[in-house]
Amino acid sequence: MKRHTVLDSPYGPLTLVADDGGVLCGLYMTDQRHRPPQETFGDRVAPGSADPAARAFAEAGEQLEAYFAGGLKEFTLELRPHGTPFQRRVWDLLTDIPHGETRTYGELAGALGSPKASRAVGLANGRNPIGIVIPCHRVIGASGGLTGYGGGLERKRRLLDFERGRPAALEVQQSPPPGSLRGPRTGAAGAPDTAPERSRPR
């Protein structure tokens, strides 16, 4: 059975989901396209719980906090994204896109050896179940436009601006609760395979 927790962030609440092995398998924003029904996330796990998922959530929370603070460029988390073999190949390529850089759907299709598969790559990109950590926000259209993003184009724009070092990229929430994920205080401005993986689905 899955377990979940909710963490505050500069981009709104993030729902983290772990599978029955206590491995991170989901990270969803509010109002995210293709977000599974809330009831599929299982029980909510309290911080410090003996549940195996609590350790995964704590580690993810620490790394996300470091990322939002601008000190972490690459996540090192164990991941288990559930998807088709093709989707998993696309998600694997996403983790190769360096922090602060972007790739087009066509470039990813070419890297897969299927240069005409841009549309399929886009569909797989939109189904990414572990947002931010698997950086689907780093994929743009051939013209340089942001095109779609499951979390919304404004969040995508802010994430890319933040990674490129633009100071107005994060919207800092008022009076965040203890344990929230704070970003830089810079003012306001984005057939299943279940093998365990490390911070990039390899």
PDB file of C-alpha atoms in Angstrom:
ATOM      1  CA  MET A   1       0.000   0.000   0.000  1.00  0.00           C
ATOM      2  CA  LYS A   2       1.145   3.523  -0.754  1.00  0.00           C
ATOM      3  CA  ARG A   3       1.744   6.249   1.802  1.00  0.00           C
ATOM      4  CA  HIS A   4       1.964  10.002   1.347  1.00  0.00           C
ATOM      5  CA  THR A   5       2.913  13.257   2.998  1.00  0.00           C
ATOM      6  CA  VAL A   6       2.481  16.903   2.066  1.00  0.00           C
ATOM      7  CA  LEU A   7       5.289  19.458   2.193  1.00  0.00           C
ATOM      8  CA  ASP A   8       5.021  23.185   1.751  1.00  0.00           C
ATOM      9  CA  SER A   9       7.191  24.766  -0.958  1.00  0.00           C
ATOM     10  CA  PRO A  10       7.671  28.031  -2.852  1.00  0.00           C
ATOM     11  CA  TYR A  11       5.471  26.486  -5.563  1.00  0.00           C
ATOM     12  CA  GLY A  12       2.636  25.478  -3.290  1.00  0.00           C
ATOM     13  CA  PRO A  13       2.031  22.197  -1.424  1.00  0.00           C
ATOM     14  CA  LEU A  14       3.858  19.151  -2.775  1.00  0.00           C
ATOM     15  CA  THR A  15       2.353  15.707  -2.249  1.00  0.00           C
ATOM     16  CA  LEU A  16       5.045  13.039  -1.948  1.00  0.00           C
ATOM     17  CA  VAL A  17       4.029   9.406  -2.410  1.00  0.00           C
ATOM     18  CA  ALA A  18       5.968   6.259  -1.507  1.00  0.00           C
ATOM     19  CA  ASP A  19       5.189   2.684  -2.528  1.00  0.00           C
ATOM     20  CA  ASP A  20       4.859  -0.299  -0.222  1.00  0.00           C
ATOM     21  CA  GLY A  21       8.649  -0.624  -0.134  1.00  0.00           C
ATOM     22  CA  GLY A  22       9.062   2.895   1.190  1.00  0.00           C
ATOM     23  CA  VAL A  23      10.515   4.195  -2.115  1.00  0.00           C
ATOM     24  CA  LEU A  24       9.485   7.547  -3.577  1.00  0.00           C
ATOM     25  CA  CYS A  25       7.155   6.981  -6.542  1.00  0.00           C
ATOM     26  CA  GLY A  26       5.296  10.285  -6.790  1.00  0.00           C
ATOM     27  CA  LEU A  27       5.670  14.027  -6.332  1.00  0.00           C
ATOM     28  CA  TYR A  28       2.657  16.081  -7.352  1.00  0.00           C
ATOM     29  CA  MET A  29       1.722  19.757  -7.262  1.00  0.00           C
ATOM     30  CA  THR A  30      -1.781  21.039  -6.574  1.00  0.00           C
ATOM     31  CA  ASP A  31      -4.053  21.186  -9.627  1.00  0.00           C
ATOM     32  CA  GLN A  32      -1.521  19.150 -11.590  1.00  0.00           C
ATOM     33  CA  ARG A  33      -2.672  17.589 -14.823  1.00  0.00           C
ATOM     34  CA  HIS A  34      -2.711  13.767 -14.660  1.00  0.00           C
ATOM     35  CA  ARG A  35      -2.515  13.880 -10.863  1.00  0.00           C
ATOM     36  CA  PRO A  36      -3.947  10.563  -9.575  1.00  0.00           C
ATOM     37  CA  PRO A  37      -6.989  10.629  -7.275  1.00  0.00           C
ATOM     38  CA  GLN A  38      -6.107  11.510  -3.691  1.00  0.00           C
ATOM     39  CA  GLU A  39      -7.429   8.171  -2.413  1.00  0.00           C
ATOM     40  CA  THR A  40      -4.731   6.305  -4.372  1.00  0.00           C
ATOM     41  CA  PHE A  41      -2.004   7.920  -2.260  1.00  0.00           C
ATOM     42  CA  GLY A  42      -2.794   5.878   0.846  1.00  0.00           C
ATOM     43  CA  ASP A  43      -2.526   7.046   4.441  1.00  0.00           C
ATOM     44  CA  ARG A  44      -0.670  10.187   5.383  1.00  0.00           C
ATOM     45  CA  VAL A  45       2.564   9.560   7.267  1.00  0.00           C
ATOM     46  CA  ALA A  46       3.585  11.832  10.116  1.00  0.00           C
ATOM     47  CA  PRO A  47       7.222  13.012  10.384  1.00  0.00           C
ATOM     48  CA  GLY A  48       9.249  10.704  12.606  1.00  0.00           C
ATOM     49  CA  SER A  49       6.872   7.809  12.088  1.00  0.00           C
ATOM     50  CA  ALA A  50       8.225   4.248  12.141  1.00  0.00           C
ATOM     51  CA  ASP A  51       6.675   3.707   8.710  1.00  0.00           C
ATOM     52  CA  PRO A  52       9.448   3.018   6.110  1.00  0.00           C
ATOM     53  CA  ALA A  53       8.004   5.786   3.959  1.00  0.00           C
ATOM     54  CA  ALA A  54       8.819   8.378   6.634  1.00  0.00           C
ATOM     55  CA  ARG A  55      12.554   7.996   6.016  1.00  0.00           C
ATOM     56  CA  ALA A  56      12.092   8.439   2.252  1.00  0.00           C
ATOM     57  CA  PHE A  57       9.983  11.535   2.837  1.00  0.00           C
ATOM     58  CA  ALA A  58      12.517  12.989   5.269  1.00  0.00           C
ATOM     59  CA  GLU A  59      15.372  12.517   2.797  1.00  0.00           C
ATOM     60  CA  ALA A  60      13.318  13.945  -0.041  1.00  0.00           C
ATOM     61  CA  GLY A  61      12.312  16.909   2.122  1.00  0.00           C
ATOM     62  CA  GLU A  62      15.948  17.676   2.979  1.00  0.00           C
ATOM     63  CA  GLN A  63      17.034  17.559  -0.649  1.00  0.00           C
ATOM     64  CA  LEU A  64      14.080  19.605  -1.866  1.00  0.00           C
ATOM     65  CA  GLU A  65      14.814  22.237   0.770  1.00  0.00           C
ATOM     66  CA  ALA A  66      18.441  22.383  -0.384  1.00  0.00           C
ATOM     67  CA  TYR A  67      17.296  22.625  -4.005  1.00  0.00           C
ATOM     68  CA  PHE A  68      14.901  25.492  -3.303  1.00  0.00           C
ATOM     69  CA  ALA A  69      17.645  27.255  -1.337  1.00  0.00           C
ATOM     70  CA  GLY A  70      19.820  27.128  -4.450  1.00  0.00           C
ATOM     71  CA  GLY A  71      22.442  24.779  -3.030  1.00  0.00           C
ATOM     72  CA  LEU A  72      21.459  21.477  -4.683  1.00  0.00           C
ATOM     73  CA  LYS A  73      21.825  20.932  -8.425  1.00  0.00           C
ATOM     74  CA  GLU A  74      21.232  17.177  -8.672  1.00  0.00           C
ATOM     75  CA  PHE A  75      19.001  14.955  -6.555  1.00  0.00           C
ATOM     76  CA  THR A  76      20.315  11.685  -5.121  1.00  0.00           C
ATOM     77  CA  LEU A  77      17.125   9.952  -4.107  1.00  0.00           C
ATOM     78  CA  GLU A  78      15.976   6.397  -4.639  1.00  0.00           C
ATOM     79  CA  LEU A  79      13.058   6.547  -7.080  1.00  0.00           C
ATOM     80  CA  ARG A  80      10.526   4.107  -8.435  1.00  0.00           C
ATOM     81  CA  PRO A  81       8.421   5.851 -11.101  1.00  0.00           C
ATOM     82  CA  HIS A  82       5.704   3.572 -12.436  1.00  0.00           C
ATOM     83  CA  GLY A  83       5.142   3.683 -16.176  1.00  0.00           C
ATOM     84  CA  THR A  84       5.558   1.920 -19.499  1.00  0.00           C
ATOM     85  CA  PRO A  85       9.054   1.042 -20.730  1.00  0.00           C
ATOM     86  CA  PHE A  86       8.906   3.943 -23.230  1.00  0.00           C
ATOM     87  CA  GLN A  87       7.835   6.415 -20.564  1.00  0.00           C
ATOM     88  CA  ARG A  88      10.638   5.273 -18.313  1.00  0.00           C
ATOM     89  CA  ARG A  89      13.177   5.772 -21.119  1.00  0.00           C
ATOM     90  CA  VAL A  90      11.953   9.332 -21.548  1.00  0.00           C
ATOM     91  CA  TRP A  91      12.054  10.003 -17.799  1.00  0.00           C
ATOM     92  CA  ASP A  92      15.571   8.609 -17.701  1.00  0.00           C
ATOM     93  CA  LEU A  93      16.633  11.142 -20.358  1.00  0.00           C
ATOM     94  CA  LEU A  94      15.071  13.959 -18.367  1.00  0.00           C
ATOM     95  CA  THR A  95      17.479  13.338 -15.509  1.00  0.00           C
ATOM     96  CA  ASP A  96      20.381  13.853 -17.937  1.00  0.00           C
ATOM     97  CA  ILE A  97      19.357  17.472 -18.582  1.00  0.00           C
ATOM     98  CA  PRO A  98      21.684  19.611 -16.438  1.00  0.00           C
ATOM     99  CA  HIS A  99      20.360  22.088 -13.912  1.00  0.00           C
ATOM    100  CA  GLY A 100      19.772  25.429 -15.632  1.00  0.00           C
ATOM    101  CA  GLU A 101      19.583  23.956 -19.144  1.00  0.00           C
ATOM    102  CA  THR A 102      16.734  22.844 -21.407  1.00  0.00           C
ATOM    103  CA  ARG A 103      16.155  20.352 -24.226  1.00  0.00           C
ATOM    104  CA  THR A 104      13.455  20.191 -26.871  1.00  0.00           C
ATOM    105  CA  TYR A 105      11.054  17.313 -27.406  1.00  0.00           C
ATOM    106  CA  GLY A 106      12.747  16.722 -30.741  1.00  0.00           C
ATOM    107  CA  GLU A 107      16.173  16.483 -29.144  1.00  0.00           C
ATOM    108  CA  LEU A 108      14.893  13.889 -26.680  1.00  0.00           C
ATOM    109  CA  ALA A 109      13.238  11.935 -29.501  1.00  0.00           C
ATOM    110  CA  GLY A 110      16.528  11.965 -31.407  1.00  0.00           C
ATOM    111  CA  ALA A 111      18.396  10.755 -28.326  1.00  0.00           C
ATOM    112  CA  LEU A 112      15.963   7.831 -28.182  1.00  0.00           C
ATOM    113  CA  GLY A 113      16.767   6.963 -31.797  1.00  0.00           C
ATOM    114  CA  SER A 114      13.245   7.935 -32.920  1.00  0.00           C
ATOM    115  CA  PRO A 115      13.480  11.488 -34.306  1.00  0.00           C
ATOM    116  CA  LYS A 116       9.828  11.464 -35.391  1.00  0.00           C
ATOM    117  CA  ALA A 117       8.579  10.584 -31.913  1.00  0.00           C
ATOM    118  CA  SER A 118       8.425  14.140 -30.539  1.00  0.00           C
ATOM    119  CA  ARG A 119       4.709  13.874 -29.822  1.00  0.00           C
ATOM    120  CA  ALA A 120       5.127  10.571 -27.968  1.00  0.00           C
ATOM    121  CA  VAL A 121       7.980  12.095 -25.980  1.00  0.00           C
ATOM    122  CA  GLY A 122       5.741  15.034 -25.076  1.00  0.00           C
ATOM    123  CA  LEU A 123       2.977  12.726 -23.875  1.00  0.00           C
ATOM    124  CA  ALA A 124       5.432  10.733 -21.745  1.00  0.00           C
ATOM    125  CA  ASN A 125       6.912  13.956 -20.390  1.00  0.00           C
ATOM    126  CA  GLY A 126       3.452  15.085 -19.306  1.00  0.00           C
ATOM    127  CA  ARG A 127       2.919  11.812 -17.434  1.00  0.00           C
ATOM    128  CA  ASN A 128       6.050  12.173 -15.319  1.00  0.00           C
ATOM    129  CA  PRO A 129       4.952  11.070 -11.816  1.00  0.00           C
ATOM    130  CA  ILE A 130       7.857  12.602  -9.872  1.00  0.00           C
ATOM    131  CA  GLY A 131       7.904  16.282 -10.711  1.00  0.00           C
ATOM    132  CA  ILE A 132      10.921  18.542 -10.027  1.00  0.00           C
ATOM    133  CA  VAL A 133      13.143  15.592  -9.049  1.00  0.00           C
ATOM    134  CA  ILE A 134      12.665  14.140 -12.549  1.00  0.00           C
ATOM    135  CA  PRO A 135      12.868  17.547 -14.256  1.00  0.00           C
ATOM    136  CA  CYS A 136      10.198  17.509 -16.966  1.00  0.00           C
ATOM    137  CA  HIS A 137      10.072  21.313 -16.623  1.00  0.00           C
ATOM    138  CA  ARG A 138      13.380  21.465 -18.524  1.00  0.00           C
ATOM    139  CA  VAL A 139      11.760  20.393 -21.804  1.00  0.00           C
ATOM    140  CA  ILE A 140      10.621  23.111 -24.213  1.00  0.00           C
ATOM    141  CA  GLY A 141       9.227  23.397 -27.719  1.00  0.00           C
ATOM    142  CA  ALA A 142      11.327  23.568 -30.881  1.00  0.00           C
ATOM    143  CA  SER A 143      10.718  27.334 -31.127  1.00  0.00           C
ATOM    144  CA  GLY A 144      11.921  27.880 -27.566  1.00  0.00           C
ATOM    145  CA  GLY A 145       8.402  28.271 -26.195  1.00  0.00           C
ATOM    146  CA  LEU A 146       7.503  26.686 -22.885  1.00  0.00           C
ATOM    147  CA  THR A 147       4.586  24.676 -24.391  1.00  0.00           C
ATOM    148  CA  GLY A 148       2.822  22.519 -21.784  1.00  0.00           C
ATOM    149  CA  TYR A 149       3.611  21.529 -18.221  1.00  0.00           C
ATOM    150  CA  GLY A 150       1.549  19.406 -15.852  1.00  0.00           C
ATOM    151  CA  GLY A 151       2.043  21.883 -13.018  1.00  0.00           C
ATOM    152  CA  GLY A 152       1.067  24.870 -15.157  1.00  0.00           C
ATOM    153  CA  LEU A 153       3.110  27.167 -17.383  1.00  0.00           C
ATOM    154  CA  GLU A 154       3.623  29.786 -14.683  1.00  0.00           C
ATOM    155  CA  ARG A 155       5.266  27.230 -12.383  1.00  0.00           C
ATOM    156  CA  LYS A 156       7.376  25.990 -15.300  1.00  0.00           C
ATOM    157  CA  ARG A 157       8.529  29.520 -16.084  1.00  0.00           C
ATOM    158  CA  ARG A 158       9.384  30.172 -12.442  1.00  0.00           C
ATOM    159  CA  LEU A 159      11.291  26.893 -12.087  1.00  0.00           C
ATOM    160  CA  LEU A 160      13.369  27.604 -15.189  1.00  0.00           C
ATOM    161  CA  ASP A 161      14.027  31.198 -14.124  1.00  0.00           C
ATOM    162  CA  PHE A 162      15.060  29.984 -10.683  1.00  0.00           C
ATOM    163  CA  GLU A 163      17.482  27.398 -12.110  1.00  0.00           C
ATOM    164  CA  ARG A 164      18.956  30.025 -14.416  1.00  0.00           C
ATOM    165  CA  GLY A 165      19.624  32.296 -11.462  1.00  0.00           C
ATOM    166  CA  ARG A 166      16.992  34.916 -12.137  1.00  0.00           C
ATOM    167  CA  PRO A 167      16.254  36.454  -8.715  1.00  0.00           C
ATOM    168  CA  ALA A 168      12.503  37.028  -9.066  1.00  0.00           C
ATOM    169  CA  ALA A 169      11.722  33.399  -9.846  1.00  0.00           C
ATOM    170  CA  LEU A 170      10.344  32.251  -6.505  1.00  0.00           C
ATOM    171  CA  GLU A 171       7.171  33.379  -4.833  1.00  0.00           C
ATOM    172  CA  VAL A 172       7.886  33.145  -1.122  1.00  0.00           C
ATOM    173  CA  GLN A 173       4.816  32.306   0.914  1.00  0.00           C
ATOM    174  CA  GLN A 174       3.827  34.370   3.913  1.00  0.00           C
ATOM    175  CA  SER A 175       4.624  32.830   7.309  1.00  0.00           C
ATOM    176  CA  PRO A 176       5.452  29.310   6.114  1.00  0.00           C
ATOM    177  CA  PRO A 177       4.791  26.643   8.732  1.00  0.00           C
ATOM    178  CA  PRO A 178       7.650  24.928  10.584  1.00  0.00           C
ATOM    179  CA  GLY A 179       9.399  22.379   8.402  1.00  0.00           C
ATOM    180  CA  SER A 180       8.257  24.024   5.178  1.00  0.00           C
ATOM    181  CA  LEU A 181      10.553  24.106   2.181  1.00  0.00           C
ATOM    182  CA  ARG A 182      11.785  27.662   1.901  1.00  0.00           C
ATOM    183  CA  GLY A 183      13.360  29.123  -1.198  1.00  0.00           C
ATOM    184  CA  PRO A 184      15.669  32.122  -1.459  1.00  0.00           C
ATOM    185  CA  ARG A 185      14.019  35.229  -0.043  1.00  0.00           C
ATOM    186  CA  THR A 186      14.228  37.222  -3.237  1.00  0.00           C
ATOM    187  CA  GLY A 187      10.699  38.539  -3.668  1.00  0.00           C
ATOM    188  CA  ALA A 188       7.835  37.400  -5.898  1.00  0.00           C
ATOM    189  CA  ALA A 189       7.909  36.414  -9.475  1.00  0.00           C
ATOM    190  CA  GLY A 190       5.799  26.954 -12.210  1.00  0.00           C
ATOM    191  CA  ALA A 191       3.234  -2.078 -18.718  1.00  0.00           C
ATOM    192  CA  PRO A 192       4.514  -0.842 -15.362  1.00  0.00           C
ATOM    193  CA  ASP A 193       8.118  -1.422 -14.442  1.00  0.00           C
ATOM    194  CA  THR A 194       8.807  -1.227 -10.719  1.00  0.00           C
ATOM    195  CA  ALA A 195      12.557  -1.801 -10.368  1.00  0.00           C
ATOM    196  CA  PRO A 196      14.049   0.485  -7.661  1.00  0.00           C
ATOM    197  CA  GLU A 197      16.307   3.276  -8.837  1.00  0.00           C
ATOM    198  CA  ARG A 198      18.562   5.998  -7.571  1.00  0.00           C
ATOM    199  CA  SER A 199      17.932   9.700  -8.083  1.00  0.00           C
ATOM    200  CA  ARG A 200      17.844   9.366 -11.815  1.00  0.00           C
ATOM    201  CA  PRO A 201      15.884   6.441 -13.153  1.00  0.00           C
ATOM    202  CA  ARG A 202      18.763   4.375 -14.556  1.00  0.00           C
TER     203      ARG A 202
END
